[in-house]
GROMACS .gro file of C-alpha atoms in nm:
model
  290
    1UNK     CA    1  -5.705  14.578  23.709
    2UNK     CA    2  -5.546  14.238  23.618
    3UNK     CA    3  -5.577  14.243  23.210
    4UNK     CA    4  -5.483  13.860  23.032
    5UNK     CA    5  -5.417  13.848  22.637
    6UNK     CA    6  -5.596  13.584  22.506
    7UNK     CA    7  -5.369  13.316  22.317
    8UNK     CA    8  -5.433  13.361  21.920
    9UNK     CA    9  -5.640  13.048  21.730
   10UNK     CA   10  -5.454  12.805  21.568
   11UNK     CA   11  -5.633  13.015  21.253
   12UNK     CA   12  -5.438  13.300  21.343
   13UNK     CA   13  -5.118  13.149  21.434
   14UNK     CA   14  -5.158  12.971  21.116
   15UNK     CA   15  -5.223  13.349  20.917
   16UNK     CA   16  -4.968  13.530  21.066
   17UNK     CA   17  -4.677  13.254  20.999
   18UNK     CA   18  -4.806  13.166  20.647
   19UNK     CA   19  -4.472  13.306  20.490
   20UNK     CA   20  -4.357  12.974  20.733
   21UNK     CA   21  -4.539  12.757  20.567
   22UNK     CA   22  -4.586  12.815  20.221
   23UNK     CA   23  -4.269  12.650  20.125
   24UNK     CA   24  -4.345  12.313  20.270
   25UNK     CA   25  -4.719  12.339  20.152
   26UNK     CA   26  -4.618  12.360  19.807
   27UNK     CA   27  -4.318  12.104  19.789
   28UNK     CA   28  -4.605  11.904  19.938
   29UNK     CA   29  -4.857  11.971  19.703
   30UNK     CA   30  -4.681  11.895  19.382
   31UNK     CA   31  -4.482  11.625  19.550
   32UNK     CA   32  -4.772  11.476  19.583
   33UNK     CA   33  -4.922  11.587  19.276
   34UNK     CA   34  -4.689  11.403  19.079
   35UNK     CA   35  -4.631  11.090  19.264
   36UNK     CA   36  -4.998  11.028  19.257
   37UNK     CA   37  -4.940  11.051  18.872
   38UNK     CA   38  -4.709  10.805  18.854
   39UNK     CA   39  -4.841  10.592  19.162
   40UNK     CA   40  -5.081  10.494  18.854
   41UNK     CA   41  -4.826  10.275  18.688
   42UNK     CA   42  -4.657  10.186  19.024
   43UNK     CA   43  -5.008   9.991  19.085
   44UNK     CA   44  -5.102   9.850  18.794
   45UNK     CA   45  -4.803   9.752  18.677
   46UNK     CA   46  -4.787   9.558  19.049
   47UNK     CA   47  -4.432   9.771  19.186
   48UNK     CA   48  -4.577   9.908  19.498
   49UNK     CA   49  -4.272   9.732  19.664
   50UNK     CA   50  -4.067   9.896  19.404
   51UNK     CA   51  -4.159  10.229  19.529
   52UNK     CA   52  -4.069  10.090  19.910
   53UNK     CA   53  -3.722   9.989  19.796
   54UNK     CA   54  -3.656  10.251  19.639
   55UNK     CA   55  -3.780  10.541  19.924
   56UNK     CA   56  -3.599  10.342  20.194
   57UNK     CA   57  -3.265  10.368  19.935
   58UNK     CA   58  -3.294  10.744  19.908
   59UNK     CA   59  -3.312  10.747  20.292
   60UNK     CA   60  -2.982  10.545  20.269
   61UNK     CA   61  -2.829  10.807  20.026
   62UNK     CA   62  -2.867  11.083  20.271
   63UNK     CA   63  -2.750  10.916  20.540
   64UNK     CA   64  -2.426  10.800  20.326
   65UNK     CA   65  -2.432  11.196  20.237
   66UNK     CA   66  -2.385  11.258  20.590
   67UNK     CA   67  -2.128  11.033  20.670
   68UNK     CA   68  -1.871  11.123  20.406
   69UNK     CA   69  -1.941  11.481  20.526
   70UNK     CA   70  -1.826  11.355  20.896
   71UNK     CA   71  -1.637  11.130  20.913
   72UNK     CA   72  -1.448  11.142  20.550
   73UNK     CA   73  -1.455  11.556  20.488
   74UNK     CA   74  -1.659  11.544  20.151
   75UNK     CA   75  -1.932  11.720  20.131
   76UNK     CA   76  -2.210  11.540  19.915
   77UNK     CA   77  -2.553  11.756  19.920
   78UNK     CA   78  -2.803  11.521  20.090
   79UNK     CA   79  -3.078  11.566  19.785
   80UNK     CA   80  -2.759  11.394  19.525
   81UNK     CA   81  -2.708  11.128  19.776
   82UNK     CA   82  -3.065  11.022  19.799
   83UNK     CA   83  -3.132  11.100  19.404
   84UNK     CA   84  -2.795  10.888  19.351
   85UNK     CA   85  -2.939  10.592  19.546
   86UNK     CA   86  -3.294  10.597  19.436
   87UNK     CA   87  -3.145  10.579  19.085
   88UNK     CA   88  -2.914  10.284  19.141
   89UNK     CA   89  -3.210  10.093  19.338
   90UNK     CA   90  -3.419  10.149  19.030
   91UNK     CA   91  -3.165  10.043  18.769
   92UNK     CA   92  -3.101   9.721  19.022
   93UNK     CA   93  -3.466   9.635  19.038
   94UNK     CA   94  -3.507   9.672  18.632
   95UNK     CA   95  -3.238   9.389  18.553
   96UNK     CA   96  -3.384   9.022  18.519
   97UNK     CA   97  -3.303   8.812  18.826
   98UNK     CA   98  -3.413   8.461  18.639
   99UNK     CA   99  -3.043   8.420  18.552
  100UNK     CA  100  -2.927   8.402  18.872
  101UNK     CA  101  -3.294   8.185  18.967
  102UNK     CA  102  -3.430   8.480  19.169
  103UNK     CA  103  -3.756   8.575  19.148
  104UNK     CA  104  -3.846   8.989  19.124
  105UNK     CA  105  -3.985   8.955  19.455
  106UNK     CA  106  -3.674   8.799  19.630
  107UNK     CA  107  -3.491   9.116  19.447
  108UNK     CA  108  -3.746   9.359  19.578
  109UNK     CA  109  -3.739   9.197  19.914
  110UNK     CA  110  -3.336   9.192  19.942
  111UNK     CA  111  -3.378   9.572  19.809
  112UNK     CA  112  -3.581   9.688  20.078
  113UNK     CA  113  -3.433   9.514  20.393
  114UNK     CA  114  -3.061   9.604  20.280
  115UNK     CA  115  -3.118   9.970  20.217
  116UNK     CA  116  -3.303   9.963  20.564
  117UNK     CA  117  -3.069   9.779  20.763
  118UNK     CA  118  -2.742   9.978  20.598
  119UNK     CA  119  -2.951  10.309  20.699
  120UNK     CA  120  -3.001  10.240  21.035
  121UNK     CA  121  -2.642  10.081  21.060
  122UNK     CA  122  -2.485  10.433  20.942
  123UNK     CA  123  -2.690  10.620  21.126
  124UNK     CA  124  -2.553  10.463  21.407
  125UNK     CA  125  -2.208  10.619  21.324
  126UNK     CA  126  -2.342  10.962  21.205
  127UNK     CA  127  -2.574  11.050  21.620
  128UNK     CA  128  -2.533  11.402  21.574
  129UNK     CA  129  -2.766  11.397  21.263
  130UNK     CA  130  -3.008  11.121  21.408
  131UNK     CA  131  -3.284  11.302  21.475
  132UNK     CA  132  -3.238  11.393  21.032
  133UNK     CA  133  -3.234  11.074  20.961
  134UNK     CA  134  -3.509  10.959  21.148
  135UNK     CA  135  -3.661  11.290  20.961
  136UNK     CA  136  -3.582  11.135  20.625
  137UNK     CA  137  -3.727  10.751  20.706
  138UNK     CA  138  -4.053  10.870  20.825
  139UNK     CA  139  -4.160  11.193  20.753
  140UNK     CA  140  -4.121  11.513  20.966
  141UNK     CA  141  -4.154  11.789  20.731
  142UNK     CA  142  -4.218  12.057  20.921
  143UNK     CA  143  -3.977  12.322  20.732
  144UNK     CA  144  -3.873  12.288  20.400
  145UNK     CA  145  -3.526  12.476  20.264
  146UNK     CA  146  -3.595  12.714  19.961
  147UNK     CA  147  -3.348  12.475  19.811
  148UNK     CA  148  -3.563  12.168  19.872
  149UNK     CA  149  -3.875  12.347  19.692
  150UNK     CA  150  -3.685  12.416  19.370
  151UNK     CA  151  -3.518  12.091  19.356
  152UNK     CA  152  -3.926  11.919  19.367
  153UNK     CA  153  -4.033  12.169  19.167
  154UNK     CA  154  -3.727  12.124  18.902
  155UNK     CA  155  -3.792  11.745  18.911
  156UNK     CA  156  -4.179  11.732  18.881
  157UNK     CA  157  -4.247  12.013  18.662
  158UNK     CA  158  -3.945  11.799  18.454
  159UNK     CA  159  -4.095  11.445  18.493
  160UNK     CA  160  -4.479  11.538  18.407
  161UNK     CA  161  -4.289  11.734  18.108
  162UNK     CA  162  -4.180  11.402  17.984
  163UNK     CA  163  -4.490  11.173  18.125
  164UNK     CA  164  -4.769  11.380  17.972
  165UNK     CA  165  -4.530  11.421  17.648
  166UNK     CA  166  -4.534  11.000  17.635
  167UNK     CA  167  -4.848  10.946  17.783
  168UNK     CA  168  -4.971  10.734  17.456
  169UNK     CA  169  -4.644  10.556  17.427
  170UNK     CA  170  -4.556  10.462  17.801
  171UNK     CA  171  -4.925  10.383  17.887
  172UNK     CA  172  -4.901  10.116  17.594
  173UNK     CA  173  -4.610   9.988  17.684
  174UNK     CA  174  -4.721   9.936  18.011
  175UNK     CA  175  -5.054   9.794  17.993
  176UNK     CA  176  -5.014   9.594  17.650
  177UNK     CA  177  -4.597   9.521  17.579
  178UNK     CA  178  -4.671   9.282  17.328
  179UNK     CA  179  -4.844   9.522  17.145
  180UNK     CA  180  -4.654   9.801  17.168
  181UNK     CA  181  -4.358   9.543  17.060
  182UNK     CA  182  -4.582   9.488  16.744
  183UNK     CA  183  -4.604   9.812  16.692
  184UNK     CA  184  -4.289   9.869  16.679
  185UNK     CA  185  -4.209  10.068  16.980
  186UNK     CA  186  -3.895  10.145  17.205
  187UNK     CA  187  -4.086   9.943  17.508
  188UNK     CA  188  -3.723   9.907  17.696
  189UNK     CA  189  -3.677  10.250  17.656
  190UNK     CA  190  -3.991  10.362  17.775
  191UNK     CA  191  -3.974  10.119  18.056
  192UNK     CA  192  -3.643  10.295  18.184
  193UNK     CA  193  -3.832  10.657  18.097
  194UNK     CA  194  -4.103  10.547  18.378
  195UNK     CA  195  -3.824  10.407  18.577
  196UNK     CA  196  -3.575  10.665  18.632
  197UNK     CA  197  -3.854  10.949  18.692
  198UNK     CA  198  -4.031  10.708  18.925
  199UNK     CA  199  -3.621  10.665  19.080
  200UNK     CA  200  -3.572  11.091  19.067
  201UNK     CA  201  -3.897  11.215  19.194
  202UNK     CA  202  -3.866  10.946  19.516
  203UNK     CA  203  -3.526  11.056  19.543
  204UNK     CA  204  -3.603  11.406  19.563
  205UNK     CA  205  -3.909  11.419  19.753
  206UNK     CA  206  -3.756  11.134  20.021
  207UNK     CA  207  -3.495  11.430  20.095
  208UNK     CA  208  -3.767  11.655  20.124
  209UNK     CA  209  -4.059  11.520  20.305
  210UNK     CA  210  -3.942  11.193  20.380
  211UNK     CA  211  -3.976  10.848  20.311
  212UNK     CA  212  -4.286  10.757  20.434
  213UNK     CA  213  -4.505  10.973  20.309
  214UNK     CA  214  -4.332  10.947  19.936
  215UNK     CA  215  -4.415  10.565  19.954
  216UNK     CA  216  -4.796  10.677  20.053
  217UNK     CA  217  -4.835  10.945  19.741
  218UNK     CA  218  -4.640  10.691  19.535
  219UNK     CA  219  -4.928  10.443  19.579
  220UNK     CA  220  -5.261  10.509  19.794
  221UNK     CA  221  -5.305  10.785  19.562
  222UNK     CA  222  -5.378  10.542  19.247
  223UNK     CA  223  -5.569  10.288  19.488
  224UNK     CA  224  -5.799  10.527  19.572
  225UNK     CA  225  -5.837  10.682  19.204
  226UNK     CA  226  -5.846  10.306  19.088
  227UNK     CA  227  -6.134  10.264  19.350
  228UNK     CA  228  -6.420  10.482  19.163
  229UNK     CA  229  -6.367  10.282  18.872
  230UNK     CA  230  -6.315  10.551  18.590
  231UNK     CA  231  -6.152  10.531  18.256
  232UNK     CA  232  -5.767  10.544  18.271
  233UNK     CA  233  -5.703  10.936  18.153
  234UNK     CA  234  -5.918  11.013  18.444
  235UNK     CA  235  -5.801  10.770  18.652
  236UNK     CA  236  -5.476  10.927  18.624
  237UNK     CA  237  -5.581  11.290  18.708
  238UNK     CA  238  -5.771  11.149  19.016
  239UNK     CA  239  -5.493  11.019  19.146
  240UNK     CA  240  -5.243  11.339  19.067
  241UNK     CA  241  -5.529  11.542  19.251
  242UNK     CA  242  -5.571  11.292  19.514
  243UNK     CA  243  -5.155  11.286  19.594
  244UNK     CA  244  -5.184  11.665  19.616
  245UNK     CA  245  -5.486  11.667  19.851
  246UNK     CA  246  -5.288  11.420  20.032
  247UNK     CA  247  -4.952  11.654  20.048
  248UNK     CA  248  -5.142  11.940  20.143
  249UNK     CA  249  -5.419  11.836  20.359
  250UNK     CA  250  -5.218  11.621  20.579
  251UNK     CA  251  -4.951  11.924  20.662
  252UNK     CA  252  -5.251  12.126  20.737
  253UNK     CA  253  -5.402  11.846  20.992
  254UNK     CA  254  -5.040  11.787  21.164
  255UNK     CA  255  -5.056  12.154  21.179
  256UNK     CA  256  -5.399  12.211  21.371
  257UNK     CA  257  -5.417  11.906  21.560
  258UNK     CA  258  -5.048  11.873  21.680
  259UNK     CA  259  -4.922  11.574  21.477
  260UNK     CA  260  -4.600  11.443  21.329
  261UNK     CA  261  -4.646  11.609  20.960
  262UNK     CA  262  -4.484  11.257  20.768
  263UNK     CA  263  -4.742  11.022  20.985
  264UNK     CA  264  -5.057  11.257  20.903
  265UNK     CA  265  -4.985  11.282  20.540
  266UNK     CA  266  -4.997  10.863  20.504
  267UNK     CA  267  -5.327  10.870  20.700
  268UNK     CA  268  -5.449  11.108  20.520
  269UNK     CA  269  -5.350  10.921  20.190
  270UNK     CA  270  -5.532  10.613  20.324
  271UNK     CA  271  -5.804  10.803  20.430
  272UNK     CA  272  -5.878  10.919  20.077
  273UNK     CA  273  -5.927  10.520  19.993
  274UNK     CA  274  -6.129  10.474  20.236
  275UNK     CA  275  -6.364  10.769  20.107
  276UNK     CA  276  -6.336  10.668  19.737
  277UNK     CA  277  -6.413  10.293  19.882
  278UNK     CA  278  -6.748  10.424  20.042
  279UNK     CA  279  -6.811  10.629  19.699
  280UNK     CA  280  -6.773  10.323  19.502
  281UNK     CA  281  -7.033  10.120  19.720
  282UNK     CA  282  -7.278  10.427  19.713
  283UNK     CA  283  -7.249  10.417  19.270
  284UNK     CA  284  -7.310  10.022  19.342
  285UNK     CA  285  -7.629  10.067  19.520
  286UNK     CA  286  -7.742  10.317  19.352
  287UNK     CA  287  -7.720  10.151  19.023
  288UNK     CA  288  -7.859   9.802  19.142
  289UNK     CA  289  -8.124  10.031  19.267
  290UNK     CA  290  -8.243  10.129  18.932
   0.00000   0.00000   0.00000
């Protein structure tokens, strides 16, 4: 008698490999957790190309990372290379470009396309990690190291330290500089406090998950949050939930339906807008209603 075993459910696949996934579920989830914090001031302060630049510098860091490990024998962790770059990309884009009669957005613009072009450039002389760099540009986390997990977890538990810790101060500074120059605050400081842990936390998580899905957390997250139209505290948790939702739920869609992980966690990142826009109508017509 001809017995056949019947192929486990993606449920239990999913069960008995959890051990597999865990890691990359929670570098997702407070990855995204924490961009979609600071996605907040990435909108309204209008740097949502800011956050492009900078995620397609981090891809350039790793890919310099791999080259001087190749072809020059030093051995530069990936995660420093992309950190490194994010960094100097931030720094670049906080100097003032009227000297020089350049507008922010011709800086942002020259930003983005040179840190694109150089990566694809050395990852034309570094083929034997292609398929990692391609990885790093547009998201294919399917495994994350141990390594990777403690370096987002280092960053963001570090960064929120600091953000929640300045909330007042960096949220005035922001959203009112004159009068937080009144008042006598460090606003250039707190500017380059936003700054670098917008710069580390791309840096890190670029390495990690890669850069396309960073630049989704870093701002879908606070569209959709800025969509339902609440106060700004709130507006800010929405959004860190919404990132992490975002993180998590599009590894576990990839997962079940057979998708590239980096690709489903941007559509599911823009999905969530589209969900907080139809909320926001709803509230409209229910209140005209009345």
């Amino acid at each position: 008698m001809e017995t056949t075993l019947a192929e486990p459910s993606k449920w239990e696949q999913f069960h008995l490999a959890f051990d597999l996934f865990r890691d990359p579920l929670l570098c997702a989830l407070i990855a995204g957790g924490v961009l979609g914090f600071l996605s907040v001031y990435v909108v309204l302060r209008r740097m949502v190309f800011v956050s492009a630049a900078v995620a397609q510098s981090a891809g350039l860091g790793v890919a310099l990372a791999f080259y001087a490990a190749i072809h020059l024998g030093t051995h530069v962790e990936p995660v420093i290379g992309a950190t490194a770059l994010a960094l100097l990309a931030t720094l670049l884009l906080m100097t003032e470009p009227a000297k020089l009669r350049l507008t922010k957005e011709s800086l942002l613009g020259l930003a983005y396309a040179l840190a694109g072009g150089a990566a694809v450039l050395v990852g034309d002389r570094i083929a034997q990690e292609a398929h990692d760099i391609q990885g790093i540009l547009f998201g294919t986390a399917v495994l994350v190291t141990p390594e990777q997990l403690y370096t987002v977890a280092i960053a963001g538990g570090a960064v929120m330290f600091i953000q929640l810790w300045w909330y007042r101060g960096i949220t005035f500074a922001s959203f009112d500089r004159t009068g937080a120059l009144v008042q006598g605050l460090p606003v250039r400081l707190l500017d380059g406090v936003l700054m670098v842990s917008i710069g580390v936390m791309v840096g890190v998580c670029a390495r990690a998950l890669g850069a396309l899905p960073v630049f989704a957390f870093s701002t879908l997250s606070a569209i959709a949050a800025l969509m339902l139209e609440l106060r700004l505290p709130w507006t800010f948790f929405v959004a860190t939930v919404m990132g992490a939702i975002a993180g998590v739920g599009g590894y576990l869609f990839a997962f079940f339906y057979d998708f590239p992980v980096g690709g489903s966690q941007t559509v599911f990142a823009a999905a969530m807008v589209a969900v907080a826009t139809v909320v926001r109508m709803l509230v409209h017509a229910v209140q005209k209603a009345r």
